[in-house]
Coordinates of N, CA and C in Angstrom, one line a residue:
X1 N 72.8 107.3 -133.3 CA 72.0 106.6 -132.4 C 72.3 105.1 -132.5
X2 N 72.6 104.5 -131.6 CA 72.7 103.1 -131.8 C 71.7 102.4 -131.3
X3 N 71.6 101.0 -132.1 CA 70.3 100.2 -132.2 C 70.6 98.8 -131.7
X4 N 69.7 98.6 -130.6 CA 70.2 97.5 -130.1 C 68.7 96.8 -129.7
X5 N 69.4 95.2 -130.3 CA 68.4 93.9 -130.4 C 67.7 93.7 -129.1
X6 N 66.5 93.8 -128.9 CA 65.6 94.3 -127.8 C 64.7 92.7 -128.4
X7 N 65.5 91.6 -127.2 CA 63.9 90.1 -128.1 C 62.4 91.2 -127.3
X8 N 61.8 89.5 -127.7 CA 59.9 89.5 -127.4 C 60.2 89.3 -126.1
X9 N 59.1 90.0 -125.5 CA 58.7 89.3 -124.0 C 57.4 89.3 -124.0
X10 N 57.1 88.0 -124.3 CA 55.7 87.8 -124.0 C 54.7 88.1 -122.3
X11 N 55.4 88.3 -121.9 CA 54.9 88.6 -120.7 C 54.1 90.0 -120.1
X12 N 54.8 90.7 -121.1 CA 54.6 92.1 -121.4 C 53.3 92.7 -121.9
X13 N 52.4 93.1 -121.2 CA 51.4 93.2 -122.0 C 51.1 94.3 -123.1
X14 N 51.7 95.7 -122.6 CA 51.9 96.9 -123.8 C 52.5 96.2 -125.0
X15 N 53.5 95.3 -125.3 CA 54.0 95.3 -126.6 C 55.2 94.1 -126.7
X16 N 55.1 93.6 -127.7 CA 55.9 92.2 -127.9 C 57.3 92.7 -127.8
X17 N 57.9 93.5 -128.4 CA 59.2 93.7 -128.6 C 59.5 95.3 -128.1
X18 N 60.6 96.2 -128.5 CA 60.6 97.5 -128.0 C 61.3 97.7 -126.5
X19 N 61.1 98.7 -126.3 CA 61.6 99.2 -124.6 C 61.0 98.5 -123.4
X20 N 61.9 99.2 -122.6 CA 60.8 98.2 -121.1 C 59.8 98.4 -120.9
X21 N 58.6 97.6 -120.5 CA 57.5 98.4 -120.1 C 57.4 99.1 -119.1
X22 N 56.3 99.9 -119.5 CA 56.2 101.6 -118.6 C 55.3 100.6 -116.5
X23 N 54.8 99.9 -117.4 CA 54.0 98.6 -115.6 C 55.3 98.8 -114.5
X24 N 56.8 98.3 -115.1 CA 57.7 98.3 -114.3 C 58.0 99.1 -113.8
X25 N 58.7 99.1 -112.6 CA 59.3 99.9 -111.9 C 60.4 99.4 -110.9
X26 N 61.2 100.6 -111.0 CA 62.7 100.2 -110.4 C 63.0 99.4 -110.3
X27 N 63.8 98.0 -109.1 CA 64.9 96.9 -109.6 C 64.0 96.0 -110.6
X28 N 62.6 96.3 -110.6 CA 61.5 95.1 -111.3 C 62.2 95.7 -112.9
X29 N 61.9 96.6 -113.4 CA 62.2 97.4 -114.6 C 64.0 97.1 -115.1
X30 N 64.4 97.1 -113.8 CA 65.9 97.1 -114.5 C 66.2 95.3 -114.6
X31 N 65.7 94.4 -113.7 CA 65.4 93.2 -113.8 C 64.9 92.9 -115.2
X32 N 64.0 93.3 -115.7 CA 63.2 93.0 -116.8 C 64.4 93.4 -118.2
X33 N 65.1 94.6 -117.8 CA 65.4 94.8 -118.8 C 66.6 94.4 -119.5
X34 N 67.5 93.7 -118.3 CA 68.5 93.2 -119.1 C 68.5 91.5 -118.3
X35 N 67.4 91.2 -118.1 CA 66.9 89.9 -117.7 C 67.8 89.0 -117.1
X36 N 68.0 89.8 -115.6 CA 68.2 89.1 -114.7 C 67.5 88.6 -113.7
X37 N 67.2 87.6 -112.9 CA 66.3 86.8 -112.4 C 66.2 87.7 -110.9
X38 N 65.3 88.2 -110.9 CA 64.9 88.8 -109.5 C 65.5 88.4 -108.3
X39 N 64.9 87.0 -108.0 CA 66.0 85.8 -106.9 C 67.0 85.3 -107.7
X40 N 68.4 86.0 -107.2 CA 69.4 85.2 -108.0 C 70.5 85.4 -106.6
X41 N 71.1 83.8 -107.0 CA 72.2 83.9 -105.6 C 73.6 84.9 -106.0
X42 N 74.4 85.2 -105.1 CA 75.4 85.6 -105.4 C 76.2 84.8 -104.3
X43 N 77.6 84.6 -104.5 CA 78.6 84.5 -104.0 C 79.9 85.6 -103.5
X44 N 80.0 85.9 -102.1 CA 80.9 86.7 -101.7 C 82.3 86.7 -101.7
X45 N 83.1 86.7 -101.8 CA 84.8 86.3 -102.1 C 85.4 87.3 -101.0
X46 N 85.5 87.0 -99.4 CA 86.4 87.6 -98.7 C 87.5 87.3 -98.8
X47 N 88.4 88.3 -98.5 CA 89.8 88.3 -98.5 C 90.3 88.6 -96.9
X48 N 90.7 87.8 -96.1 CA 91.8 87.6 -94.6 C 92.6 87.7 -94.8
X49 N 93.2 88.7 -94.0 CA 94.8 89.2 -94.3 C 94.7 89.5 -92.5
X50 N 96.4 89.3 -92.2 CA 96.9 89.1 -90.8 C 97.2 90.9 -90.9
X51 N 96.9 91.6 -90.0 CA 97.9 92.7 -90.0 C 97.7 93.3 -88.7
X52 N 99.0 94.2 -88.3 CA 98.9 94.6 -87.2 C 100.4 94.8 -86.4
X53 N 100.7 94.8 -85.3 CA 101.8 95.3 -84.9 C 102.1 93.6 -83.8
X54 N 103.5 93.6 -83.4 CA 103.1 91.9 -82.8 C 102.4 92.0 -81.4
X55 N 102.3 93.5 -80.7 CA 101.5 93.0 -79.4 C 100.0 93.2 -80.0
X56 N 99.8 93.3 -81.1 CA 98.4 94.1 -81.8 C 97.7 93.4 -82.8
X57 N 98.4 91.8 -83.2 CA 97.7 90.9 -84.7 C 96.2 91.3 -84.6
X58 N 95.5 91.6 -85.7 CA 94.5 90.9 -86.1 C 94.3 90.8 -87.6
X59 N 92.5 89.5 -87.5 CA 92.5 89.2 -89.2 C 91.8 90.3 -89.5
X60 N 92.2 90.9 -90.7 CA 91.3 91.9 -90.9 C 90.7 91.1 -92.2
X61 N 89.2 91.6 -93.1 CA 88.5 90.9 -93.6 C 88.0 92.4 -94.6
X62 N 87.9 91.8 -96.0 CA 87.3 92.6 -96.8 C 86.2 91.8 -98.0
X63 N 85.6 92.0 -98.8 CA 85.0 91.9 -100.0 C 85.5 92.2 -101.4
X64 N 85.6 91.1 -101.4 CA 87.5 91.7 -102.6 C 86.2 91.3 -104.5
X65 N 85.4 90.2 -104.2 CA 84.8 90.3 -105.6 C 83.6 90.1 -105.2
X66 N 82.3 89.6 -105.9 CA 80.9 89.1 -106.1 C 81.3 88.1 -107.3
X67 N 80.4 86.6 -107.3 CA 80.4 86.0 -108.3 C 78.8 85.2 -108.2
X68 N 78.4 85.1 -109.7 CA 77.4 84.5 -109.9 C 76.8 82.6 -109.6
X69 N 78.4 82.4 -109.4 CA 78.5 80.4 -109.0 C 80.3 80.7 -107.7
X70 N 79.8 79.6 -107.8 CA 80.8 79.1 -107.2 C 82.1 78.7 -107.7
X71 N 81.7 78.0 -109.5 CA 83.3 77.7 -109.8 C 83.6 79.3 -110.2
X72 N 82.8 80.4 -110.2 CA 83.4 81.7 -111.0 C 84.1 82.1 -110.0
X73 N 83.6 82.1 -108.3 CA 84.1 82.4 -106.9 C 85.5 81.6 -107.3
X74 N 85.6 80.8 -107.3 CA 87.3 79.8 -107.4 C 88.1 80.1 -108.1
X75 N 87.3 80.6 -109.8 CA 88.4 80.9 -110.8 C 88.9 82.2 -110.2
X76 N 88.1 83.1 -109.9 CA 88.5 84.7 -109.6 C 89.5 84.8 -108.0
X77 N 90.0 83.4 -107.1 CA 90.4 83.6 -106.7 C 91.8 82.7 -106.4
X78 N 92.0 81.9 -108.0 CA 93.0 81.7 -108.4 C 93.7 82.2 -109.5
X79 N 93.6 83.6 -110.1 CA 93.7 84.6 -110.6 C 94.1 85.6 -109.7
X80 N 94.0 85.7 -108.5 CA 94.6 86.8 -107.5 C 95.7 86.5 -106.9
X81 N 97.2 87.4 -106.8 CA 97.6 87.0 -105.9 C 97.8 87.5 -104.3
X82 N 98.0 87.1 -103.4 CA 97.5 87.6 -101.8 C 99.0 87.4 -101.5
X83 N 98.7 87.6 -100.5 CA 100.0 87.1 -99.6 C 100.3 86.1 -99.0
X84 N 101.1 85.5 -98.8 CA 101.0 84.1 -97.7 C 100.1 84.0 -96.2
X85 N 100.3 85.1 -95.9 CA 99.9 85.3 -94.6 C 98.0 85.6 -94.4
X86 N 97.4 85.1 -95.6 CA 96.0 85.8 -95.8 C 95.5 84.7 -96.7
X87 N 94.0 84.6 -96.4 CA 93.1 83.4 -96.8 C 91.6 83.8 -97.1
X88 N 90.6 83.5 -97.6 CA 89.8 83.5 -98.4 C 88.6 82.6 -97.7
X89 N 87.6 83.2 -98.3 CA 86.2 82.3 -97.4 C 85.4 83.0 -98.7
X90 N 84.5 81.9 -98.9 CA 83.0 82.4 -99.8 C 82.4 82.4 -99.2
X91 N 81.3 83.1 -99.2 CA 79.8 83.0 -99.2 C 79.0 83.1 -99.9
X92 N 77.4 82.8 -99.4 CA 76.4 83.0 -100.9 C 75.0 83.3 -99.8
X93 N 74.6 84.1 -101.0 CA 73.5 84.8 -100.4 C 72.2 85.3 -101.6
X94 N 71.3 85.6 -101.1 CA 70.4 85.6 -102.3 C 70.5 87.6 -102.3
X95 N 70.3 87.4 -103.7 CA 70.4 89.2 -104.2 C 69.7 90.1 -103.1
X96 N 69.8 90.6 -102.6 CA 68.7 91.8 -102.1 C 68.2 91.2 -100.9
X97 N 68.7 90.2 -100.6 CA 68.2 89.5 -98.9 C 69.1 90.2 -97.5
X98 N 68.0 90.3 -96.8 CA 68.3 90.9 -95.7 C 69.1 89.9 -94.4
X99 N 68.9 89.0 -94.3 CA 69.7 87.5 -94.1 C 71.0 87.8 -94.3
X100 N 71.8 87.2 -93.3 CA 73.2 87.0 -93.4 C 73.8 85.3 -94.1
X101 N 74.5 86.4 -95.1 CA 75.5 85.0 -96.1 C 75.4 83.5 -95.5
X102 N 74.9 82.9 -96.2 CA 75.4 81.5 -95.6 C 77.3 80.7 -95.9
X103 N 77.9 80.7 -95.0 CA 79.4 80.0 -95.0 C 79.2 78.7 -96.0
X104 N 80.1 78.9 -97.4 CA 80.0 78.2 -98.0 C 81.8 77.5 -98.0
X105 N 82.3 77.8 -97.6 CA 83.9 77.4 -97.4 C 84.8 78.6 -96.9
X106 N 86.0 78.0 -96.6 CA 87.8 78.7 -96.9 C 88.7 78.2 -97.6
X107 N 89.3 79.0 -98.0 CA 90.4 78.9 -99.2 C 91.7 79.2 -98.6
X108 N 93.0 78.6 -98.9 CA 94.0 78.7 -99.0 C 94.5 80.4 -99.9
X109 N 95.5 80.9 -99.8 CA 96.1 81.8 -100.4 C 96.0 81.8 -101.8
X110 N 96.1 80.6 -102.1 CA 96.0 80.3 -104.3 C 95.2 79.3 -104.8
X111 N 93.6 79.0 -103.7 CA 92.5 78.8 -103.9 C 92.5 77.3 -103.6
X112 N 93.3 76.4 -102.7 CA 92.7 75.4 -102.3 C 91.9 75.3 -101.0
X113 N 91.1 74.3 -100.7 CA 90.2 74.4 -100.2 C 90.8 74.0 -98.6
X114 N 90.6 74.7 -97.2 CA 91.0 74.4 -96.2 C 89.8 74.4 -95.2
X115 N 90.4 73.6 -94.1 CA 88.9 73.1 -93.6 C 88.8 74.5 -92.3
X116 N 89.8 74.9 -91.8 CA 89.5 76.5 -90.9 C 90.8 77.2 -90.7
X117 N 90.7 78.3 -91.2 CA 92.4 79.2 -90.8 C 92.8 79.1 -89.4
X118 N 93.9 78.8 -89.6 CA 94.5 79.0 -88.6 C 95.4 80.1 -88.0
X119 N 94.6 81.1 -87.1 CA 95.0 82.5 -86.7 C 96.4 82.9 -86.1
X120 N 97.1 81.3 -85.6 CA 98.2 81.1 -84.9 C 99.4 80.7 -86.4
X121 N 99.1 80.3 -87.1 CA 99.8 79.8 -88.3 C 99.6 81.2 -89.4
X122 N 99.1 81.9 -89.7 CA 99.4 83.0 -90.6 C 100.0 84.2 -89.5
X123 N 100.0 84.0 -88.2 CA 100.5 85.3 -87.7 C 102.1 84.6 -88.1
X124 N 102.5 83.2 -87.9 CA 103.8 83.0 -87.7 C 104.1 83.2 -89.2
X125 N 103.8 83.2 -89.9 CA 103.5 83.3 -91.3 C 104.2 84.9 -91.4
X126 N 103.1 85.5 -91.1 CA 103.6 87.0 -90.8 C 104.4 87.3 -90.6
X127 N 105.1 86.8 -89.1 CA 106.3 87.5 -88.4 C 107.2 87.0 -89.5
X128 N 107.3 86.5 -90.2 CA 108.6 85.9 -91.0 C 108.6 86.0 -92.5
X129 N 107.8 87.5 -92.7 CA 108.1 88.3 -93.8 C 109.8 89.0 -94.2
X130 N 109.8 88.8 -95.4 CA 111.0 90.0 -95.5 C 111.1 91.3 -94.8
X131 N 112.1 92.2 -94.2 CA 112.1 93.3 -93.8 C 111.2 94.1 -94.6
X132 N 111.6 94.2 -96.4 CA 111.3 95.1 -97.1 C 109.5 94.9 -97.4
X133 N 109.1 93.6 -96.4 CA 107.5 93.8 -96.9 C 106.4 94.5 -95.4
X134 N 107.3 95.2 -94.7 CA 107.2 95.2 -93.5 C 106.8 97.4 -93.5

């Protein structure tokens, strides 16, 4: 059995220390239990990449991480590498909100900061891949 340091929560009215209390329930309970803040922001880390055939470009867009700040958003996406042809946008949003992300920037390929991609500059970007990445 393993035993693991469980502090006080005074807030708790069944008991100072021990398991979660039985009051909680669901994300409140899992909240409580490994004490993470109910409202907590997150940051989104898309990934833009050009693909497509040349009468057919488009940016396609994914969700490549989640981060807790913004410098974590930056480090985790100077740590990746992409392709030239493909760029990066944060956002940030509050946990469990039904609200769409608020646009907190764009990023360059190896995480510097650009003021809007340019859809005409990464397709030429594209066309002038190696054969063998084609």
């Amino acid at each position: 059995m393993v035993s693991h340091h469980v502090a006080p929560r005074p807030n708790c009215p069944e008991q100072a220390v021990g398991p979660p209390c039985d009051f909680l329930t669901g994300s409140e309970n899992v909240a409580h239990r490994y004490r993470m803040p109910i409202d907590m922001k997150i940051f989104l880390i898309l990934h833009h990449e050009i693909m497509g055939v040349p009468d057919n470009y488009r940016a396609d867009e994914m969700v490549f991480y989640t981060a807790r700040s913004l410098r974590k958003a930056l480090e985790l996406i100077k740590k990746t590498y992409v392709s030239r042809w493909s760029w990066w946008e944060v956002q940030v949003s509050e946990l469990d909100d039904t609200e769409w992300p608020d646009h907190v920037g764009y990023f360059g390929p190896r995480g510097g900061k650009i003021v809007k991609p340019s859809f005409e500059k990464m397709v030429a970007i594209f066309e002038e891949r190696p054969p063998d990445c084609r």
